Amino acid sequence: MKKRLIVACGSGVATSQTIASKIASMFEDDGISFSVDAVDYKSIQSELPSTGIYVYVAQPDEDVLEKAEELGIAVFPGIPFLTGMGVENVYSQICELVK
């Protein structure tokens, strides 16, 4: 697996940065060394080839999901990291991939 997790939102600044920081902090707390980056959705197609895990804010379109599947990228929802609802389940699935 490529050693990179990306979080994408419309601008790559607000929501994606918040979620990326939360995931990076959780990784640090658990002693996991894995790159976490916030990106804007407009550049998602060029970001995917260097990515192992993609966390989305808004539901990605079919082209993005197809490309992610083609490249073997695991895709997860990011909203649980904002709301706290279901975050343990999503985070544990991500951890299984990065360990």
XYZ file of N, CA and C in Angstrom, residues 1-9 12 16-17 19-21 23 27 34-41 43-57 64 68 71 73-78 81 94 98:
156
model
N 0.840 -1.185 0.000
C 0.000 0.000 0.000
C 0.880 1.242 0.000
N 0.467 2.226 -0.802
C 1.178 3.503 -0.824
C 1.014 4.176 0.524
N 2.077 4.753 1.024
C 2.080 5.357 2.354
C 1.525 6.779 2.340
N 0.255 6.917 1.960
C -0.346 8.240 1.927
C -1.858 8.129 2.024
N -2.435 8.969 2.870
C -3.879 9.081 2.997
C -4.227 10.503 2.614
N -5.220 10.664 1.733
C -5.671 12.011 1.395
C -7.108 12.210 1.852
N -7.403 13.446 2.216
C -8.762 13.864 2.553
C -9.099 14.982 1.584
N -10.214 14.841 0.858
C -10.563 15.833 -0.156
C -11.904 16.492 0.140
N -11.890 17.829 0.011
C -13.136 18.600 0.029
C -13.046 19.599 -1.115
N -9.984 22.045 -0.272
C -8.766 21.462 0.287
C -8.255 22.237 1.481
N -11.531 19.466 4.814
C -10.539 18.403 4.605
C -9.351 18.578 5.543
N -8.948 19.810 5.804
C -7.823 20.049 6.714
C -8.182 19.642 8.138
N -10.378 17.311 9.054
C -10.411 15.851 9.123
C -8.998 15.276 9.035
N -8.173 15.817 8.147
C -6.793 15.335 8.007
C -6.029 15.505 9.322
N -6.209 16.643 9.976
C -5.540 16.882 11.256
C -6.008 15.907 12.319
N -7.264 12.827 11.824
C -6.722 11.504 11.525
C -5.239 11.442 11.866
N -3.504 8.912 14.455
C -2.369 8.066 14.072
C -1.217 8.256 15.062
N 2.170 7.446 9.080
C 1.530 7.364 7.772
C 1.193 8.783 7.340
N 1.574 9.156 6.149
C 1.352 10.516 5.647
C -0.141 10.801 5.447
N -0.589 11.973 5.924
C -1.975 12.405 5.782
C -1.973 13.803 5.173
N -2.672 13.974 4.045
C -2.709 15.262 3.354
C -4.134 15.675 3.027
N -4.401 16.975 3.131
C -5.669 17.553 2.685
C -5.472 18.055 1.260
N -6.418 17.748 0.382
C -6.337 18.175 -1.019
C -7.694 18.714 -1.462
N -7.684 19.474 -2.550
C -8.962 19.950 -3.079
C -9.502 18.938 -4.089
N -10.806 18.864 -4.157
C -11.453 17.851 -4.992
C -11.127 18.034 -6.475
N -8.406 18.536 -7.849
C -7.145 17.875 -8.211
C -7.134 16.387 -7.851
N -8.289 15.843 -7.489
C -8.346 14.471 -6.976
C -7.806 13.437 -7.976
N -8.115 13.597 -9.261
C -7.646 12.613 -10.248
C -6.116 12.549 -10.302
N -5.452 13.686 -10.147
C -3.986 13.678 -10.179
C -3.389 13.247 -8.839
N -4.158 13.339 -7.765
C -3.684 12.924 -6.441
C -3.805 11.415 -6.216
N -4.798 10.789 -6.839
C -5.074 9.374 -6.588
C -3.896 8.422 -6.850
N -3.130 8.590 -7.934
C -2.066 7.618 -8.198
C -1.016 7.490 -7.085
N -0.852 8.520 -6.264
C 0.142 8.462 -5.182
C -0.504 8.184 -3.828
N -1.731 7.676 -3.853
C -2.528 7.523 -2.647
C -2.864 6.069 -2.366
N -2.930 5.724 -1.084
C -3.365 4.393 -0.687
C -4.764 4.403 -0.099
N -5.107 5.538 0.548
C -6.408 5.670 1.202
C -6.974 7.046 0.883
N -8.248 7.077 0.503
C -8.934 8.326 0.170
C -10.128 8.485 1.102
N -10.133 9.581 1.861
C -11.240 9.909 2.754
C -11.963 11.096 2.131
N -13.263 10.935 1.868
C -14.013 11.992 1.185
C -14.925 12.743 2.139
N -15.180 14.007 1.789
C -16.129 14.825 2.537
C -17.484 14.749 1.847
N -14.282 9.233 -10.226
C -13.294 9.179 -9.145
C -13.337 7.815 -8.462
N -10.317 5.126 -8.309
C -9.829 4.631 -7.021
C -9.846 3.105 -7.001
N -7.083 1.655 -9.122
C -5.764 1.804 -8.512
C -5.633 1.050 -7.185
N -7.290 1.726 -4.347
C -7.328 2.680 -3.242
C -8.563 2.419 -2.386
N -8.348 2.343 -1.069
C -9.459 2.179 -0.130
C -10.133 3.537 0.054
N -11.466 3.561 0.018
C -12.230 4.811 0.098
C -13.127 4.769 1.337
N -13.081 5.854 2.113
C -13.851 5.948 3.354
C -14.535 7.303 3.473
N -15.680 7.346 4.155
C -16.338 8.636 4.406
C -15.606 9.409 5.505
N -15.546 10.728 5.358
C -14.865 11.553 6.354
C -15.782 12.174 7.386
N -15.533 11.670 11.168
C -14.461 12.359 11.885
C -14.880 13.763 12.318
N -9.447 1.843 8.708
C -8.253 2.514 8.154
C -6.994 1.945 8.808
N -3.223 0.356 7.379
C -1.937 1.043 7.510
C -0.945 0.319 8.410
